[in-house]
Amino acid sequence: AGRAADVSGPAANASVNYGPLLSRFPLTLDAGERMEVLGPLFYREQREADSTVALPPFFSHTANPEADSEERDFLYPVLTYDRFGGESRWQLFQLFSFARGSDQEQNQARRFTIFPFYFQQRSTDEARNYTALFPFYGQLKNRLFKDEIRFTAFPLYARTRKRDVITDNYVFPFVHVRHGDSLEGWQFWPFYGHEHKGITSKTNGFGEAELIAGHEKAFALWPVFLNQTSGIGTDNPQVQHAVLPLFATLRSPNRDSTTAVWPFFTWTDDREKKYREWDFPWPFLVVARGEGKTTTRVFPFFSQAQSTNAQSDFYLWPLYKYNRLHSDPLDRERTRILLFLYSEVREQNTATGKAR
């Protein structure tokens, strides 16, 4: 099961296999070669322009001279170093980090973080400077998935901005007020919340007007009562209602779904992917029929599931398990007995016929 050999014809002569002691073989999907010594304890791989040397879990180094980039990991994720051109970042335990780089206007910036207490950035563009001492007072820019964050005596007050949407939080996460382009909303969590967004548009990179769908959202006694309409203004608006765990429904031109005693008993009619599915109860008994998906499952005795590019079967789980994924140029099969006792993997590049 551990044997890895190239079976693509003349290239097979480049393979060397001495069990777990030494294995060298050409890659299947990319141009390159991989060598492994003592199983997973040491490997060296050349994948086109990428070159990797690793002694897991102690050290690994990947370099790409063409892209002028490199990665160094020491006892990952304890200490890591990443560099791409003139941009780089060191981090220790994801708590201490140093980073430097430049933006499209070539403004240089340096960041220093002691997570989650201290955040600092200094740039040649003073408008990008910020300092934050959490939880007392501060400001961050383009951090933590937000364009801007301001806070004072957190969680008493915090303001976040993501593009045009501004959210003012009071005693986070219980009360917030949100506004933006055709958007208004508020919540007193977990008792009640409501948000409305009208249909808007923006100009894309080609100078064309692009529609931005609207939505209507509301909840009460979260997560018990939920009502949501999304995709307003598109050809596939979706309406969802839920009183959990009693029932949940979804209605749209492309898909209908009804669940009772969530998430156990569900009926789905997916007109876009062309299949219907019954779960009674999920995940033990599942039946799906249609062009896009065919499934018969009686867990843990057997299951046969197939979609347009994937197949998944098991018998007396976890005694026997089979998976196949076909997504050009990759065709990959894996057969397992008792999950890790026996495993056989076969990969083929459908464009070149190369296999391993």
JSON list of C-alpha atoms in Angstrom, two decimals, residues 94-219:
[
{"chain": "A", "resi": 94, "resn": "GLN", "atom": "CA", "xyz": [0.88, 33.68, 16.06]},
{"chain": "A", "resi": 95, "resn": "LEU", "atom": "CA", "xyz": [1.32, 36.01, 19.05]},
{"chain": "A", "resi": 96, "resn": "PHE", "atom": "CA", "xyz": [4.42, 38.02, 18.09]},
{"chain": "A", "resi": 97, "resn": "SER", "atom": "CA", "xyz": [4.79, 39.07, 14.46]},
{"chain": "A", "resi": 98, "resn": "PHE", "atom": "CA", "xyz": [6.83, 41.50, 12.38]},
{"chain": "A", "resi": 99, "resn": "ALA", "atom": "CA", "xyz": [5.87, 42.35, 8.80]},
{"chain": "A", "resi": 100, "resn": "ARG", "atom": "CA", "xyz": [7.00, 44.79, 6.14]},
{"chain": "A", "resi": 101, "resn": "GLY", "atom": "CA", "xyz": [5.91, 45.56, 2.59]},
{"chain": "A", "resi": 102, "resn": "SER", "atom": "CA", "xyz": [4.58, 48.18, 0.21]},
{"chain": "A", "resi": 103, "resn": "ASP", "atom": "CA", "xyz": [1.30, 49.03, -1.51]},
{"chain": "A", "resi": 104, "resn": "GLN", "atom": "CA", "xyz": [0.59, 49.77, -5.18]},
{"chain": "A", "resi": 105, "resn": "GLU", "atom": "CA", "xyz": [1.76, 53.36, -4.68]},
{"chain": "A", "resi": 106, "resn": "GLN", "atom": "CA", "xyz": [5.07, 52.00, -3.31]},
{"chain": "A", "resi": 107, "resn": "ASN", "atom": "CA", "xyz": [4.39, 53.30, 0.20]},
{"chain": "A", "resi": 108, "resn": "GLN", "atom": "CA", "xyz": [6.52, 51.32, 2.63]},
{"chain": "A", "resi": 109, "resn": "ALA", "atom": "CA", "xyz": [4.92, 49.97, 5.82]},
{"chain": "A", "resi": 110, "resn": "ARG", "atom": "CA", "xyz": [6.07, 48.03, 8.87]},
{"chain": "A", "resi": 111, "resn": "ARG", "atom": "CA", "xyz": [3.79, 46.16, 11.27]},
{"chain": "A", "resi": 112, "resn": "PHE", "atom": "CA", "xyz": [4.40, 44.96, 14.82]},
{"chain": "A", "resi": 113, "resn": "THR", "atom": "CA", "xyz": [1.84, 42.86, 16.70]},
{"chain": "A", "resi": 114, "resn": "ILE", "atom": "CA", "xyz": [1.60, 41.32, 20.16]},
{"chain": "A", "resi": 115, "resn": "PHE", "atom": "CA", "xyz": [-1.69, 39.52, 19.61]},
{"chain": "A", "resi": 116, "resn": "PRO", "atom": "CA", "xyz": [-4.30, 40.37, 20.81]},
{"chain": "A", "resi": 117, "resn": "PHE", "atom": "CA", "xyz": [-3.05, 43.27, 22.95]},
{"chain": "A", "resi": 118, "resn": "TYR", "atom": "CA", "xyz": [-0.94, 45.59, 20.81]},
{"chain": "A", "resi": 119, "resn": "PHE", "atom": "CA", "xyz": [-1.16, 46.50, 17.10]},
{"chain": "A", "resi": 120, "resn": "GLN", "atom": "CA", "xyz": [1.06, 49.02, 15.36]},
{"chain": "A", "resi": 121, "resn": "GLN", "atom": "CA", "xyz": [1.78, 50.09, 11.78]},
{"chain": "A", "resi": 122, "resn": "ARG", "atom": "CA", "xyz": [4.11, 52.80, 10.53]},
{"chain": "A", "resi": 123, "resn": "SER", "atom": "CA", "xyz": [4.12, 53.83, 6.88]},
{"chain": "A", "resi": 124, "resn": "THR", "atom": "CA", "xyz": [5.64, 56.46, 4.61]},
{"chain": "A", "resi": 125, "resn": "ASP", "atom": "CA", "xyz": [1.96, 57.37, 3.99]},
{"chain": "A", "resi": 126, "resn": "GLU", "atom": "CA", "xyz": [0.92, 58.74, 7.39]},
{"chain": "A", "resi": 127, "resn": "ALA", "atom": "CA", "xyz": [-2.76, 58.09, 6.59]},
{"chain": "A", "resi": 128, "resn": "ARG", "atom": "CA", "xyz": [-2.01, 54.36, 6.93]},
{"chain": "A", "resi": 129, "resn": "ASN", "atom": "CA", "xyz": [-0.49, 54.66, 10.43]},
{"chain": "A", "resi": 130, "resn": "TYR", "atom": "CA", "xyz": [-2.36, 53.19, 13.39]},
{"chain": "A", "resi": 131, "resn": "THR", "atom": "CA", "xyz": [-1.85, 52.12, 17.00]},
{"chain": "A", "resi": 132, "resn": "ALA", "atom": "CA", "xyz": [-4.17, 50.03, 19.17]},
{"chain": "A", "resi": 133, "resn": "LEU", "atom": "CA", "xyz": [-3.84, 48.92, 22.80]},
{"chain": "A", "resi": 134, "resn": "PHE", "atom": "CA", "xyz": [-6.57, 46.36, 23.35]},
{"chain": "A", "resi": 135, "resn": "PRO", "atom": "CA", "xyz": [-9.05, 46.57, 25.07]},
{"chain": "A", "resi": 136, "resn": "PHE", "atom": "CA", "xyz": [-8.53, 50.23, 26.09]},
{"chain": "A", "resi": 137, "resn": "TYR", "atom": "CA", "xyz": [-8.34, 52.35, 22.97]},
{"chain": "A", "resi": 138, "resn": "GLY", "atom": "CA", "xyz": [-7.13, 52.25, 19.41]},
{"chain": "A", "resi": 139, "resn": "GLN", "atom": "CA", "xyz": [-7.58, 52.07, 15.67]},
{"chain": "A", "resi": 140, "resn": "LEU", "atom": "CA", "xyz": [-6.69, 49.39, 13.10]},
{"chain": "A", "resi": 141, "resn": "LYS", "atom": "CA", "xyz": [-6.72, 49.56, 9.29]},
{"chain": "A", "resi": 142, "resn": "ASN", "atom": "CA", "xyz": [-7.06, 46.57, 6.98]},
{"chain": "A", "resi": 143, "resn": "ARG", "atom": "CA", "xyz": [-6.78, 44.10, 9.85]},
{"chain": "A", "resi": 144, "resn": "LEU", "atom": "CA", "xyz": [-9.00, 41.27, 11.14]},
{"chain": "A", "resi": 145, "resn": "PHE", "atom": "CA", "xyz": [-11.03, 41.16, 7.89]},
{"chain": "A", "resi": 146, "resn": "LYS", "atom": "CA", "xyz": [-12.15, 44.79, 8.25]},
{"chain": "A", "resi": 147, "resn": "ASP", "atom": "CA", "xyz": [-11.14, 47.95, 6.39]},
{"chain": "A", "resi": 148, "resn": "GLU", "atom": "CA", "xyz": [-11.11, 49.91, 9.65]},
{"chain": "A", "resi": 149, "resn": "ILE", "atom": "CA", "xyz": [-11.73, 49.21, 13.35]},
{"chain": "A", "resi": 150, "resn": "ARG", "atom": "CA", "xyz": [-12.02, 51.77, 16.16]},
{"chain": "A", "resi": 151, "resn": "PHE", "atom": "CA", "xyz": [-12.73, 50.87, 19.78]},
{"chain": "A", "resi": 152, "resn": "THR", "atom": "CA", "xyz": [-12.88, 52.44, 23.24]},
{"chain": "A", "resi": 153, "resn": "ALA", "atom": "CA", "xyz": [-13.06, 50.33, 26.40]},
{"chain": "A", "resi": 154, "resn": "PHE", "atom": "CA", "xyz": [-14.00, 47.26, 24.37]},
{"chain": "A", "resi": 155, "resn": "PRO", "atom": "CA", "xyz": [-16.59, 45.67, 24.53]},
{"chain": "A", "resi": 156, "resn": "LEU", "atom": "CA", "xyz": [-18.38, 48.88, 25.53]},
{"chain": "A", "resi": 157, "resn": "TYR", "atom": "CA", "xyz": [-17.91, 50.47, 22.12]},
{"chain": "A", "resi": 158, "resn": "ALA", "atom": "CA", "xyz": [-16.43, 49.49, 18.75]},
{"chain": "A", "resi": 159, "resn": "ARG", "atom": "CA", "xyz": [-16.95, 50.76, 15.19]},
{"chain": "A", "resi": 160, "resn": "THR", "atom": "CA", "xyz": [-16.05, 48.65, 12.16]},
{"chain": "A", "resi": 161, "resn": "ARG", "atom": "CA", "xyz": [-16.08, 49.47, 8.46]},
{"chain": "A", "resi": 162, "resn": "LYS", "atom": "CA", "xyz": [-16.12, 47.01, 5.57]},
{"chain": "A", "resi": 163, "resn": "ARG", "atom": "CA", "xyz": [-16.29, 48.86, 2.26]},
{"chain": "A", "resi": 164, "resn": "ASP", "atom": "CA", "xyz": [-19.37, 51.11, 2.62]},
{"chain": "A", "resi": 165, "resn": "VAL", "atom": "CA", "xyz": [-20.93, 49.26, 5.59]},
{"chain": "A", "resi": 166, "resn": "ILE", "atom": "CA", "xyz": [-20.37, 50.84, 9.03]},
{"chain": "A", "resi": 167, "resn": "THR", "atom": "CA", "xyz": [-21.37, 48.98, 12.20]},
{"chain": "A", "resi": 168, "resn": "ASP", "atom": "CA", "xyz": [-21.48, 50.65, 15.62]},
{"chain": "A", "resi": 169, "resn": "ASN", "atom": "CA", "xyz": [-21.33, 48.06, 18.44]},
{"chain": "A", "resi": 170, "resn": "TYR", "atom": "CA", "xyz": [-22.43, 48.83, 22.00]},
{"chain": "A", "resi": 171, "resn": "VAL", "atom": "CA", "xyz": [-21.57, 46.21, 24.63]},
{"chain": "A", "resi": 172, "resn": "PHE", "atom": "CA", "xyz": [-20.43, 43.84, 21.88]},
{"chain": "A", "resi": 173, "resn": "PRO", "atom": "CA", "xyz": [-21.99, 41.56, 20.65]},
{"chain": "A", "resi": 174, "resn": "PHE", "atom": "CA", "xyz": [-25.39, 42.45, 22.10]},
{"chain": "A", "resi": 175, "resn": "VAL", "atom": "CA", "xyz": [-26.33, 45.77, 20.46]},
{"chain": "A", "resi": 176, "resn": "HIS", "atom": "CA", "xyz": [-25.33, 47.11, 17.07]},
{"chain": "A", "resi": 177, "resn": "VAL", "atom": "CA", "xyz": [-26.56, 49.66, 14.55]},
{"chain": "A", "resi": 178, "resn": "ARG", "atom": "CA", "xyz": [-25.51, 49.25, 10.91]},
{"chain": "A", "resi": 179, "resn": "HIS", "atom": "CA", "xyz": [-25.80, 51.47, 7.86]},
{"chain": "A", "resi": 180, "resn": "GLY", "atom": "CA", "xyz": [-24.37, 51.65, 4.34]},
{"chain": "A", "resi": 181, "resn": "ASP", "atom": "CA", "xyz": [-25.32, 52.08, 0.71]},
{"chain": "A", "resi": 182, "resn": "SER", "atom": "CA", "xyz": [-29.11, 51.44, 0.75]},
{"chain": "A", "resi": 183, "resn": "LEU", "atom": "CA", "xyz": [-28.58, 49.41, 3.94]},
{"chain": "A", "resi": 184, "resn": "GLU", "atom": "CA", "xyz": [-30.06, 49.89, 7.41]},
{"chain": "A", "resi": 185, "resn": "GLY", "atom": "CA", "xyz": [-30.17, 47.47, 10.31]},
{"chain": "A", "resi": 186, "resn": "TRP", "atom": "CA", "xyz": [-30.00, 46.98, 14.04]},
{"chain": "A", "resi": 187, "resn": "GLN", "atom": "CA", "xyz": [-30.03, 44.17, 16.58]},
{"chain": "A", "resi": 188, "resn": "PHE", "atom": "CA", "xyz": [-30.53, 43.57, 20.29]},
{"chain": "A", "resi": 189, "resn": "TRP", "atom": "CA", "xyz": [-29.01, 40.09, 20.37]},
{"chain": "A", "resi": 190, "resn": "PRO", "atom": "CA", "xyz": [-30.29, 37.44, 20.99]},
{"chain": "A", "resi": 191, "resn": "PHE", "atom": "CA", "xyz": [-33.82, 38.89, 21.29]},
{"chain": "A", "resi": 192, "resn": "TYR", "atom": "CA", "xyz": [-34.44, 40.61, 17.95]},
{"chain": "A", "resi": 193, "resn": "GLY", "atom": "CA", "xyz": [-32.66, 41.94, 14.88]},
{"chain": "A", "resi": 194, "resn": "HIS", "atom": "CA", "xyz": [-33.54, 43.26, 11.45]},
{"chain": "A", "resi": 195, "resn": "GLU", "atom": "CA", "xyz": [-31.60, 44.38, 8.38]},
{"chain": "A", "resi": 196, "resn": "HIS", "atom": "CA", "xyz": [-32.72, 45.69, 4.98]},
{"chain": "A", "resi": 197, "resn": "LYS", "atom": "CA", "xyz": [-30.60, 46.27, 1.89]},
{"chain": "A", "resi": 198, "resn": "GLY", "atom": "CA", "xyz": [-32.01, 47.65, -1.34]},
{"chain": "A", "resi": 199, "resn": "ILE", "atom": "CA", "xyz": [-30.86, 46.79, -4.83]},
{"chain": "A", "resi": 200, "resn": "THR", "atom": "CA", "xyz": [-27.79, 48.79, -5.82]},
{"chain": "A", "resi": 201, "resn": "SER", "atom": "CA", "xyz": [-25.15, 48.73, -8.53]},
{"chain": "A", "resi": 202, "resn": "LYS", "atom": "CA", "xyz": [-21.45, 49.36, -8.98]},
{"chain": "A", "resi": 203, "resn": "THR", "atom": "CA", "xyz": [-19.12, 49.90, -11.91]},
{"chain": "A", "resi": 204, "resn": "ASN", "atom": "CA", "xyz": [-16.82, 46.94, -12.53]},
{"chain": "A", "resi": 205, "resn": "GLY", "atom": "CA", "xyz": [-13.32, 46.95, -13.99]},
{"chain": "A", "resi": 206, "resn": "PHE", "atom": "CA", "xyz": [-14.71, 47.01, -17.55]},
{"chain": "A", "resi": 207, "resn": "GLY", "atom": "CA", "xyz": [-16.67, 50.21, -16.89]},
{"chain": "A", "resi": 208, "resn": "GLU", "atom": "CA", "xyz": [-19.98, 48.33, -16.89]},
{"chain": "A", "resi": 209, "resn": "ALA", "atom": "CA", "xyz": [-22.76, 48.61, -14.32]},
{"chain": "A", "resi": 210, "resn": "GLU", "atom": "CA", "xyz": [-22.97, 45.51, -12.12]},
{"chain": "A", "resi": 211, "resn": "LEU", "atom": "CA", "xyz": [-26.03, 44.71, -9.99]},
{"chain": "A", "resi": 212, "resn": "ILE", "atom": "CA", "xyz": [-25.65, 44.13, -6.25]},
{"chain": "A", "resi": 213, "resn": "ALA", "atom": "CA", "xyz": [-28.52, 42.07, -4.89]},
{"chain": "A", "resi": 214, "resn": "GLY", "atom": "CA", "xyz": [-30.62, 43.25, -2.00]},
{"chain": "A", "resi": 215, "resn": "HIS", "atom": "CA", "xyz": [-31.72, 41.29, 1.07]},
{"chain": "A", "resi": 216, "resn": "GLU", "atom": "CA", "xyz": [-34.13, 41.32, 4.00]},
{"chain": "A", "resi": 217, "resn": "LYS", "atom": "CA", "xyz": [-33.08, 39.59, 7.24]},
{"chain": "A", "resi": 218, "resn": "ALA", "atom": "CA", "xyz": [-34.74, 39.22, 10.63]},
{"chain": "A", "resi": 219, "resn": "PHE", "atom": "CA", "xyz": [-34.37, 37.02, 13.70]}
]
